[in-house]
Amino acid sequence: MNNVQTIVALSTPTGSGALGVIRLSGPDAISIINSVFKGKDLTKQASHTLHFGLIMDKDAILDEVVVGLFLAPKSYTKENVVEISCHGSSYIIQRIINLLIENGARAAKPGEFTLQAFVNGAFDLSKAEAVADLIASNSKASHDIAMQQMRGGFANELQGLREKLIHFASMIELELDFAEEDVEFANREELKELVLQINKVIARLITSFELGNVIKNGIPIVIAGKPNVGKSTLLNALLNEERAIVSDIAGTTRDTIEDEINIDGVIFRFIDTAGIRETADLIEAKGVERTLEKMKQAKLIIYMADALQDFDDIANQIAGLEKQDIPYLLLINKSDLLSDVQKVQLQELPVHFISARSNVGVDELKDSLLETVNIKNLNTNETILTNIRHVEALKNTETALNRVLENVDNPITSDFLAMDIKQALHYLGEIVGEVTTDDLLDNIFSKFCIGK
């Protein structure tokens, strides 16, 4: 038996549950399960079939199971794959895994099933990374982006342009064979046009990362304002639970409180902060300092004032926000206390009126959040990057292609031009996995869960 290549792991979450699924993959997967299975002879069964039987440890019955068979190459890893559905007892699961290891399997490393699939050509590296994003997706938007990448949206967009660049590289290499005859097989104007086209695509993809990153990790929104204006009450209203302590005593919140909610398929990370004011209390002062730090990191600031604050005071605070160049929404809380004259005056500012305690205006605020961060009409059919590795590779590609543009009109020899094109192709190849190192693969797949 080739023990090294046949791997085993639990593919469902750890802990007790109704069912657990144990996965085997490798050339000996079927013979290993067959050696401990009482039922049909699994070595004689067709691919994509299910079989009920017993897992036996010598004469002892470990569990009644259903075994799924997926014969190479028609499986996730393109190896023989077995999936054992057993009862979800931690004890049963561990006994079965240990038994399979005793019979020739090896415990899988994190992401090793997907690594097998990549190595065997089931999909490219960008699609493999999308598998991890899909597993981690916690909103409709992050799910849609991961699915789009798994379907090859990102790789397909680059592949056609990459093939054209390879063509020019081969034409320039051909010129080197006829260097003494001073001939050109690669049209320089067409090469420039292609490079500009690729750079345009790259620039759009790099720009998309800012949006993709916040969708993947959640959009950070800071709730800021003076003490006792209702910031914690608003957080509780948004979350629909008593997450933050609410008190009439100013300065109750002395540190940041964070929580997430899903609004129309988008994750928002709300950060309730200490009220901004000068204070002699060292702990509260530290909280104010953290508030200012969080405001600088936010994608959006919800700045709260209340009906009792002076208009000029609110206008001055908004002027300070605008200097930070961070998008903001101004909320006037306790709006039921406002007179008609005050409302007219405040409407000179971009303001939303709410009453957090009675939940008035909170739904309208959620709609405004989606519009302000430009998510509401998000088209997830477009390629949106969420992976910093891809961004770095694209930036390196862009740098190499800019050298091509600089040199194509200069009296530079074809070998230098070919070198820059090869460099660009190298970085593009890193994205889809045509250029890899063991360290790169270890880094990528170590972030996967064991069993995937």
Tab-separated table of C-alpha atoms in Angstrom, residues 15-448:
chain	number	residue	atom	x	y	z
A	15	GLY	CA	-18.026	18.072	18.262
A	16	SER	CA	-21.051	15.872	18.776
A	17	GLY	CA	-23.862	15.968	16.240
A	18	ALA	CA	-26.359	13.829	14.406
A	19	LEU	CA	-23.863	12.860	11.702
A	20	GLY	CA	-20.176	13.025	10.958
A	21	VAL	CA	-18.586	12.612	7.533
A	22	ILE	CA	-15.095	11.115	7.310
A	23	ARG	CA	-13.279	11.480	4.003
A	24	LEU	CA	-10.562	9.246	2.510
A	25	SER	CA	-8.668	10.169	-0.653
A	26	GLY	CA	-5.888	8.358	-2.483
A	27	PRO	CA	-5.133	5.268	-4.550
A	28	ASP	CA	-5.817	2.889	-1.641
A	29	ALA	CA	-8.914	4.621	-0.277
A	30	ILE	CA	-11.367	1.949	-1.424
A	31	SER	CA	-9.243	-1.036	-0.373
A	32	ILE	CA	-8.671	0.547	3.068
A	33	ILE	CA	-12.371	1.113	3.751
A	34	ASN	CA	-13.196	-2.321	2.343
A	35	SER	CA	-10.875	-3.941	4.893
A	36	VAL	CA	-12.996	-2.656	7.795
A	37	PHE	CA	-16.445	-2.619	6.140
A	38	LYS	CA	-19.011	-5.401	6.568
A	39	GLY	CA	-21.487	-5.358	3.708
A	40	LYS	CA	-20.898	-5.391	-0.031
A	41	ASP	CA	-17.407	-5.821	-1.472
A	42	LEU	CA	-16.673	-2.127	-2.086
A	43	THR	CA	-13.822	-2.882	-4.501
A	44	LYS	CA	-16.411	-4.209	-6.974
A	45	GLN	CA	-18.929	-1.346	-6.780
A	46	ALA	CA	-19.493	1.459	-9.270
A	47	SER	CA	-18.500	5.091	-8.770
A	48	HIS	CA	-20.984	7.534	-7.265
A	49	THR	CA	-22.873	4.884	-5.301
A	50	LEU	CA	-23.912	4.631	-1.631
A	51	HIS	CA	-23.631	1.486	0.487
A	52	PHE	CA	-25.024	0.705	3.941
A	53	GLY	CA	-23.042	-1.518	6.284
A	54	LEU	CA	-20.987	-1.825	9.466
A	55	ILE	CA	-17.525	-0.570	10.405
A	56	MET	CA	-15.780	-3.419	12.202
A	57	ASP	CA	-12.696	-3.319	14.398
A	58	LYS	CA	-11.906	-7.042	14.319
A	59	ASP	CA	-15.047	-8.548	15.900
A	60	ALA	CA	-16.299	-5.303	17.444
A	61	ILE	CA	-18.933	-3.183	15.667
A	62	LEU	CA	-17.999	0.500	15.772
A	63	ASP	CA	-20.996	1.923	13.930
A	64	GLU	CA	-23.619	1.539	11.226
A	65	VAL	CA	-22.575	3.762	8.318
A	66	VAL	CA	-23.325	4.792	4.747
A	67	VAL	CA	-20.265	4.767	2.483
A	68	GLY	CA	-20.119	6.891	-0.669
A	69	LEU	CA	-17.695	5.871	-3.434
A	70	PHE	CA	-16.190	8.290	-5.951
A	71	LEU	CA	-13.718	6.582	-8.262
A	72	ALA	CA	-10.818	8.408	-9.899
A	73	PRO	CA	-10.800	10.587	-11.870
A	74	LYS	CA	-14.458	11.521	-11.265
A	75	SER	CA	-13.996	12.886	-7.765
A	76	TYR	CA	-13.138	16.138	-6.013
A	77	THR	CA	-9.432	15.257	-5.796
A	78	LYS	CA	-9.313	13.162	-9.008
A	79	GLU	CA	-8.134	10.332	-6.732
A	80	ASN	CA	-10.303	7.535	-5.341
A	81	VAL	CA	-12.462	9.211	-2.686
A	82	VAL	CA	-14.561	7.587	0.029
A	83	GLU	CA	-16.980	9.484	2.260
A	84	ILE	CA	-18.197	7.672	5.395
A	85	SER	CA	-21.381	9.026	6.993
A	86	CYS	CA	-21.434	7.836	10.589
A	87	HIS	CA	-23.136	8.916	13.797
A	88	GLY	CA	-21.747	12.181	15.101
A	89	SER	CA	-20.284	10.949	18.374
A	90	SER	CA	-16.749	12.273	18.877
A	91	TYR	CA	-15.785	8.861	20.270
A	92	ILE	CA	-17.124	6.972	17.220
A	93	ILE	CA	-15.513	9.373	14.763
A	94	GLN	CA	-12.092	9.138	16.399
A	95	ARG	CA	-12.290	5.331	16.636
A	96	ILE	CA	-13.081	5.072	12.904
A	97	ILE	CA	-10.312	7.499	11.897
A	98	ASN	CA	-7.790	5.643	14.066
A	99	LEU	CA	-8.898	2.343	12.524
A	100	LEU	CA	-8.428	3.687	8.991
A	101	ILE	CA	-4.955	4.955	9.907
A	102	GLU	CA	-4.073	1.536	11.333
A	103	ASN	CA	-5.084	0.037	7.979
A	104	GLY	CA	-2.903	2.270	5.849
A	105	ALA	CA	-4.298	5.814	5.692
A	106	ARG	CA	-2.494	8.917	6.912
A	107	ALA	CA	-4.037	11.848	8.801
A	108	ALA	CA	-4.582	14.708	6.360
A	109	LYS	CA	-3.024	18.121	6.828
A	110	PRO	CA	-5.115	21.319	6.596
A	111	GLY	CA	-6.352	21.795	3.026
A	112	GLU	CA	-4.683	18.630	1.773
A	113	PHE	CA	-7.748	17.327	-0.092
A	114	THR	CA	-7.976	20.582	-2.049
A	115	LEU	CA	-4.193	20.541	-2.547
A	116	GLN	CA	-4.540	17.067	-4.096
A	117	ALA	CA	-7.252	18.428	-6.387
A	118	PHE	CA	-5.020	21.330	-7.470
A	119	VAL	CA	-1.956	19.122	-8.034
A	120	ASN	CA	-4.071	16.691	-10.075
A	121	GLY	CA	-5.399	19.503	-12.269
A	122	ALA	CA	-8.996	19.601	-11.023
A	123	PHE	CA	-8.813	23.409	-10.904
A	124	ASP	CA	-6.284	26.230	-10.806
A	125	LEU	CA	-4.905	27.876	-7.684
A	126	SER	CA	-7.251	30.870	-7.741
A	127	LYS	CA	-10.246	28.500	-7.777
A	128	ALA	CA	-8.716	26.471	-4.931
A	129	GLU	CA	-8.446	29.645	-2.844
A	130	ALA	CA	-12.077	30.416	-3.685
A	131	VAL	CA	-13.023	27.119	-2.005
A	132	ALA	CA	-11.667	28.472	1.293
A	133	ASP	CA	-13.505	31.769	0.743
A	134	LEU	CA	-16.736	29.882	0.047
A	135	ILE	CA	-16.420	27.904	3.283
A	136	ALA	CA	-15.744	31.126	5.211
A	137	SER	CA	-18.490	33.159	3.504
A	138	ASN	CA	-20.940	34.601	6.017
A	139	SER	CA	-23.129	36.748	3.753
A	140	LYS	CA	-24.806	36.606	0.353
A	141	ALA	CA	-22.301	39.058	-1.114
A	142	SER	CA	-19.216	37.131	0.071
A	143	HIS	CA	-20.835	33.863	-1.062
A	144	ASP	CA	-21.598	35.253	-4.532
A	145	ILE	CA	-18.050	36.562	-4.992
A	146	ALA	CA	-16.527	33.217	-3.938
A	147	MET	CA	-18.852	31.324	-6.282
A	148	GLN	CA	-17.978	33.665	-9.146
A	149	GLN	CA	-14.290	32.984	-8.589
A	150	MET	CA	-14.868	29.224	-8.249
A	151	ARG	CA	-16.604	29.297	-11.631
A	152	GLY	CA	-13.390	30.725	-13.026
A	153	GLY	CA	-14.419	34.344	-13.468
A	154	PHE	CA	-11.064	35.736	-12.370
A	155	ALA	CA	-8.887	33.132	-14.098
A	156	ASN	CA	-10.935	33.250	-17.310
A	157	GLU	CA	-10.680	37.030	-17.502
A	158	LEU	CA	-6.889	36.885	-17.414
A	159	GLN	CA	-6.378	33.726	-19.470
A	160	GLY	CA	-7.240	35.164	-22.900
A	161	LEU	CA	-5.004	38.200	-22.375
A	162	ARG	CA	-2.223	35.985	-21.039
A	163	GLU	CA	-2.351	33.759	-24.130
A	164	LYS	CA	-1.975	36.820	-26.379
A	165	LEU	CA	1.001	37.955	-24.308
A	166	ILE	CA	2.557	34.481	-24.651
A	167	HIS	CA	2.152	34.802	-28.427
A	168	PHE	CA	4.122	38.072	-28.440
A	169	ALA	CA	6.765	36.558	-26.187
A	170	SER	CA	7.231	33.668	-28.640
A	171	MET	CA	7.444	36.070	-31.601
A	172	ILE	CA	10.134	38.108	-29.843
A	173	GLU	CA	12.024	34.899	-28.966
A	174	LEU	CA	11.883	34.047	-32.671
A	175	GLU	CA	13.446	37.405	-33.475
A	176	LEU	CA	16.407	36.435	-31.301
A	177	ASP	CA	17.042	33.455	-33.599
A	178	PHE	CA	17.296	35.861	-36.534
A	179	ALA	CA	19.115	38.647	-34.719
A	180	GLU	CA	21.734	39.054	-37.443
A	181	GLU	CA	19.056	39.623	-40.088
A	182	ASP	CA	17.400	42.492	-38.159
A	183	VAL	CA	13.798	41.316	-38.637
A	184	GLU	CA	10.683	41.927	-36.510
A	185	PHE	CA	8.074	39.215	-36.087
A	186	ALA	CA	6.259	40.985	-33.242
A	187	ASN	CA	4.428	44.153	-34.273
A	188	ARG	CA	5.431	46.741	-31.656
A	189	GLU	CA	2.256	48.809	-32.009
A	190	GLU	CA	0.070	45.746	-31.495
A	191	LEU	CA	2.199	44.802	-28.476
A	192	LYS	CA	1.698	48.272	-26.979
A	193	GLU	CA	-2.037	48.036	-27.571
A	194	LEU	CA	-2.193	44.651	-25.844
A	195	VAL	CA	-0.137	45.830	-22.857
A	196	LEU	CA	-2.394	48.866	-22.427
A	197	GLN	CA	-5.435	46.583	-22.611
A	198	ILE	CA	-4.005	44.227	-19.965
A	199	ASN	CA	-3.025	47.123	-17.707
A	200	LYS	CA	-6.555	48.503	-17.939
A	201	VAL	CA	-7.970	45.162	-16.764
A	202	ILE	CA	-5.345	44.920	-14.007
A	203	ALA	CA	-6.100	48.449	-12.757
A	204	ARG	CA	-9.821	47.633	-12.528
A	205	LEU	CA	-9.124	44.386	-10.654
A	206	ILE	CA	-6.757	46.059	-8.176
A	207	THR	CA	-9.336	48.788	-7.538
A	208	SER	CA	-12.007	46.131	-6.892
A	209	PHE	CA	-9.980	44.746	-3.965
A	210	GLU	CA	-11.006	47.562	-1.622
A	211	LEU	CA	-14.640	46.594	-2.104
A	212	GLY	CA	-13.943	42.854	-2.097
A	213	ASN	CA	-11.949	43.028	1.104
A	214	VAL	CA	-14.675	44.774	3.084
A	215	ILE	CA	-17.315	42.379	1.724
A	216	LYS	CA	-15.186	39.391	2.731
A	217	ASN	CA	-14.291	40.664	6.190
A	218	GLY	CA	-17.284	42.890	6.935
A	219	ILE	CA	-17.650	46.656	6.550
A	220	PRO	CA	-16.269	48.429	9.651
A	221	ILE	CA	-18.581	51.204	10.842
A	222	VAL	CA	-17.777	53.322	13.884
A	223	ILE	CA	-20.596	54.813	15.951
A	224	ALA	CA	-19.117	58.014	17.396
A	225	GLY	CA	-20.302	61.155	19.132
A	226	LYS	CA	-20.304	62.928	22.454
A	227	PRO	CA	-21.135	61.009	25.655
A	228	ASN	CA	-24.737	60.083	26.348
A	229	VAL	CA	-26.183	60.815	22.885
A	230	GLY	CA	-27.475	57.236	22.471
A	231	LYS	CA	-24.617	55.402	20.721
A	232	SER	CA	-25.006	52.217	22.766
A	233	THR	CA	-28.788	52.391	22.450
A	234	LEU	CA	-28.383	52.557	18.665
A	235	LEU	CA	-26.031	49.543	18.655
A	236	ASN	CA	-28.581	47.553	20.657
A	237	ALA	CA	-31.361	48.621	18.261
A	238	LEU	CA	-29.324	47.588	15.209
A	239	LEU	CA	-28.431	44.215	16.745
A	240	ASN	CA	-31.877	43.760	18.252
A	241	GLU	CA	-30.327	42.704	21.559
A	242	GLU	CA	-28.887	44.260	24.722
A	243	ARG	CA	-25.246	44.092	23.598
A	244	ALA	CA	-24.019	47.349	25.142
A	245	ILE	CA	-24.709	48.764	28.606
A	246	VAL	CA	-27.075	51.737	28.439
A	247	SER	CA	-27.088	54.378	31.196
A	248	ASP	CA	-27.979	58.032	31.679
A	249	ILE	CA	-24.542	58.492	33.240
A	250	ALA	CA	-22.165	60.110	30.731
A	251	GLY	CA	-19.038	58.082	29.965
A	252	THR	CA	-20.580	54.629	30.581
A	253	THR	CA	-18.869	53.163	27.492
A	254	ARG	CA	-15.136	53.281	28.141
A	255	ASP	CA	-13.885	50.868	25.497
A	256	THR	CA	-14.948	49.814	22.025
A	257	ILE	CA	-17.697	47.191	21.653
A	258	GLU	CA	-17.915	45.345	18.332
A	259	ASP	CA	-20.553	43.126	16.790
A	260	GLU	CA	-21.768	42.118	13.338
A	261	ILE	CA	-25.130	42.124	11.611
A	262	ASN	CA	-26.222	41.032	8.152
A	263	ILE	CA	-28.139	43.691	6.217
A	264	ASP	CA	-29.545	42.462	2.895
A	265	GLY	CA	-26.743	39.938	2.463
A	266	VAL	CA	-23.891	42.255	3.514
A	267	ILE	CA	-21.983	41.965	6.796
A	268	PHE	CA	-21.498	45.196	8.744
A	269	ARG	CA	-19.146	45.342	11.735
A	270	PHE	CA	-20.503	47.985	14.090
A	271	ILE	CA	-18.113	49.475	16.634
A	272	ASP	CA	-19.646	51.342	19.582
A	273	THR	CA	-17.086	53.738	21.009
A	274	ALA	CA	-16.461	55.842	24.079
A	275	GLY	CA	-18.001	59.312	23.927
A	276	ILE	CA	-15.639	62.013	22.655
A	277	ARG	CA	-14.957	64.654	25.302
A	278	GLU	CA	-12.148	65.997	27.435
A	279	THR	CA	-11.930	64.073	30.695
A	280	ALA	CA	-9.646	63.753	33.710
A	281	ASP	CA	-10.613	60.079	34.099
A	282	LEU	CA	-7.592	58.110	32.805
A	283	ILE	CA	-9.656	55.053	31.794
A	284	GLU	CA	-12.252	57.122	29.958
A	285	ALA	CA	-9.460	59.151	28.302
A	286	LYS	CA	-7.933	55.916	27.006
A	287	GLY	CA	-11.348	54.982	25.610
A	288	VAL	CA	-11.595	58.334	23.808
A	289	GLU	CA	-8.132	57.753	22.340
A	290	ARG	CA	-9.244	54.357	21.006
A	291	THR	CA	-12.369	55.964	19.567
A	292	LEU	CA	-10.269	58.354	17.504
A	293	GLU	CA	-8.064	55.469	16.295
A	294	LYS	CA	-11.115	53.410	15.258
A	295	MET	CA	-12.578	56.376	13.386
A	296	LYS	CA	-9.466	56.563	11.208
A	297	GLN	CA	-9.803	52.842	10.332
A	298	ALA	CA	-13.536	52.951	9.568
A	299	LYS	CA	-15.115	52.555	6.157
A	300	LEU	CA	-17.967	54.734	7.402
A	301	ILE	CA	-18.653	56.795	10.521
A	302	ILE	CA	-22.102	57.102	12.045
A	303	TYR	CA	-21.813	60.369	13.958
A	304	MET	CA	-24.542	60.781	16.549
A	305	ALA	CA	-25.815	63.945	18.133
A	306	ASP	CA	-29.055	64.482	19.996
A	307	ALA	CA	-31.878	66.974	20.033
A	308	LEU	CA	-30.430	68.808	23.023
A	309	GLN	CA	-27.140	69.744	21.329
A	310	ASP	CA	-26.541	73.201	19.942
A	311	PHE	CA	-26.727	73.492	16.136
A	312	ASP	CA	-23.385	75.292	15.860
A	313	ASP	CA	-21.762	72.599	17.993
A	314	ILE	CA	-23.063	69.874	15.645
A	315	ALA	CA	-21.961	71.835	12.543
A	316	ASN	CA	-18.442	72.198	13.984
A	317	GLN	CA	-18.232	68.457	14.644
A	318	ILE	CA	-19.298	67.707	11.055
A	319	ALA	CA	-16.676	70.119	9.712
A	320	GLY	CA	-14.047	68.166	11.657
A	321	LEU	CA	-15.309	64.881	10.170
A	322	GLU	CA	-15.122	66.214	6.631
A	323	LYS	CA	-11.441	67.052	7.151
A	324	GLN	CA	-10.777	63.338	7.824
A	325	ASP	CA	-12.099	62.483	4.347
A	326	ILE	CA	-14.031	59.459	5.648
A	327	PRO	CA	-17.660	58.923	4.564
A	328	TYR	CA	-20.101	59.644	7.377
A	329	LEU	CA	-23.775	59.710	8.254
A	330	LEU	CA	-25.051	62.325	10.710
A	331	LEU	CA	-27.738	60.998	13.039
A	332	ILE	CA	-29.814	63.189	15.292
A	333	ASN	CA	-31.120	60.965	18.063
A	334	LYS	CA	-34.132	61.662	20.300
A	335	SER	CA	-35.731	63.324	17.276
A	336	ASP	CA	-39.130	63.230	18.989
A	337	LEU	CA	-37.836	66.065	21.212
A	338	LEU	CA	-37.049	68.363	18.269
A	339	SER	CA	-39.211	71.366	17.492
A	340	ASP	CA	-40.215	72.067	13.903
A	341	VAL	CA	-37.846	75.043	13.855
A	342	GLN	CA	-34.925	72.847	14.955
A	343	LYS	CA	-35.744	70.259	12.281
A	344	VAL	CA	-35.734	72.881	9.551
A	345	GLN	CA	-32.408	74.240	10.792
A	346	LEU	CA	-30.797	70.778	11.023
A	347	GLN	CA	-31.946	69.847	7.529
A	348	GLU	CA	-29.296	72.243	6.247
A	349	LEU	CA	-26.920	69.354	7.090
A	350	PRO	CA	-26.971	65.816	5.544
A	351	VAL	CA	-28.923	64.443	8.497
A	352	HIS	CA	-31.025	61.408	9.489
A	353	PHE	CA	-33.546	61.723	12.296
A	354	ILE	CA	-33.967	58.711	14.584
A	355	SER	CA	-35.144	57.694	17.993
A	356	ALA	CA	-32.940	54.744	18.911
A	357	ARG	CA	-34.781	53.906	22.130
A	358	SER	CA	-38.149	53.534	20.332
A	359	ASN	CA	-36.557	52.084	17.146
A	360	VAL	CA	-37.851	54.923	14.943
A	361	GLY	CA	-35.782	55.464	11.788
A	362	VAL	CA	-33.513	52.424	12.309
A	363	ASP	CA	-34.730	50.581	9.173
A	364	GLU	CA	-34.226	53.731	7.100
A	365	LEU	CA	-30.701	53.961	8.539
A	366	LYS	CA	-29.939	50.419	7.328
A	367	ASP	CA	-31.012	51.375	3.787
A	368	SER	CA	-28.790	54.461	3.955
A	369	LEU	CA	-25.833	52.336	5.056
A	370	LEU	CA	-26.139	50.141	1.962
A	371	GLU	CA	-26.415	53.167	-0.311
A	372	THR	CA	-23.540	55.044	1.329
A	373	VAL	CA	-21.039	52.185	1.001
A	374	ASN	CA	-22.238	51.532	-2.571
A	375	ILE	CA	-23.175	47.903	-1.910
A	376	LYS	CA	-26.902	47.883	-2.570
A	377	ASN	CA	-26.525	47.550	-6.344
A	378	LEU	CA	-23.418	45.365	-6.206
A	379	ASN	CA	-23.017	43.215	-9.326
A	380	THR	CA	-21.308	40.041	-8.146
A	381	ASN	CA	-21.141	38.782	-11.735
A	382	GLU	CA	-18.234	41.168	-12.145
A	383	THR	CA	-14.806	39.997	-11.018
A	384	ILE	CA	-14.077	41.353	-7.542
A	385	LEU	CA	-10.804	40.514	-5.825
A	386	THR	CA	-10.758	39.470	-2.169
A	387	ASN	CA	-7.259	37.971	-1.966
A	388	ILE	CA	-4.220	40.142	-1.202
A	389	ARG	CA	-1.927	37.569	-2.880
A	390	HIS	CA	-3.691	38.181	-6.188
A	391	VAL	CA	-3.400	41.940	-5.752
A	392	GLU	CA	0.353	41.746	-5.125
A	393	ALA	CA	0.839	39.521	-8.181
A	394	LEU	CA	-1.169	41.934	-10.337
A	395	LYS	CA	0.842	44.922	-9.085
A	396	ASN	CA	4.062	43.103	-9.972
A	397	THR	CA	2.609	42.244	-13.393
A	398	GLU	CA	1.719	45.902	-13.922
A	399	THR	CA	5.265	46.990	-13.057
A	400	ALA	CA	6.752	44.519	-15.548
A	401	LEU	CA	4.316	45.572	-18.284
A	402	ASN	CA	5.112	49.249	-17.687
A	403	ARG	CA	8.755	48.393	-18.396
A	404	VAL	CA	7.607	46.787	-21.653
A	405	LEU	CA	5.823	50.032	-22.592
A	406	GLU	CA	8.900	52.097	-21.738
A	407	ASN	CA	11.216	49.908	-23.784
A	408	VAL	CA	9.097	49.056	-26.804
A	409	ASP	CA	9.774	52.451	-28.442
A	410	ASN	CA	13.407	52.589	-27.364
A	411	PRO	CA	16.319	51.126	-29.317
A	412	ILE	CA	16.479	48.196	-26.895
A	413	THR	CA	17.390	44.672	-27.956
A	414	SER	CA	14.657	42.044	-28.220
A	415	ASP	CA	16.159	39.926	-25.430
A	416	PHE	CA	15.506	42.663	-22.820
A	417	LEU	CA	11.967	43.126	-24.111
A	418	ALA	CA	11.411	39.359	-23.931
A	419	MET	CA	12.736	39.358	-20.369
A	420	ASP	CA	10.152	41.920	-19.213
A	421	ILE	CA	7.302	40.055	-20.921
A	422	LYS	CA	8.440	36.793	-19.308
A	423	GLN	CA	8.467	38.546	-15.935
A	424	ALA	CA	4.861	39.695	-16.440
A	425	LEU	CA	3.849	36.163	-17.480
A	426	HIS	CA	5.585	34.796	-14.384
A	427	TYR	CA	3.490	36.948	-12.035
A	428	LEU	CA	0.262	36.159	-13.890
A	429	GLY	CA	1.196	32.472	-13.646
A	430	GLU	CA	1.528	32.813	-9.854
A	431	ILE	CA	-2.152	33.718	-9.603
A	432	VAL	CA	-3.494	30.572	-11.253
A	433	GLY	CA	-0.732	28.289	-9.978
A	434	GLU	CA	1.246	27.729	-13.166
A	435	VAL	CA	4.195	29.135	-11.219
A	436	THR	CA	4.404	27.829	-7.633
A	437	THR	CA	6.823	27.028	-4.832
A	438	ASP	CA	6.365	24.616	-1.943
A	439	ASP	CA	6.391	27.550	0.497
A	440	LEU	CA	3.610	29.293	-1.446
A	441	LEU	CA	1.428	26.176	-1.504
A	442	ASP	CA	2.082	25.450	2.172
A	443	ASN	CA	1.091	29.004	3.068
A	444	ILE	CA	-2.135	28.897	1.044
A	445	PHE	CA	-3.416	25.460	2.023
A	446	SER	CA	-2.415	25.663	5.682
A	447	LYS	CA	-5.231	28.226	6.078
A	448	PHE	CA	-7.854	25.651	5.030
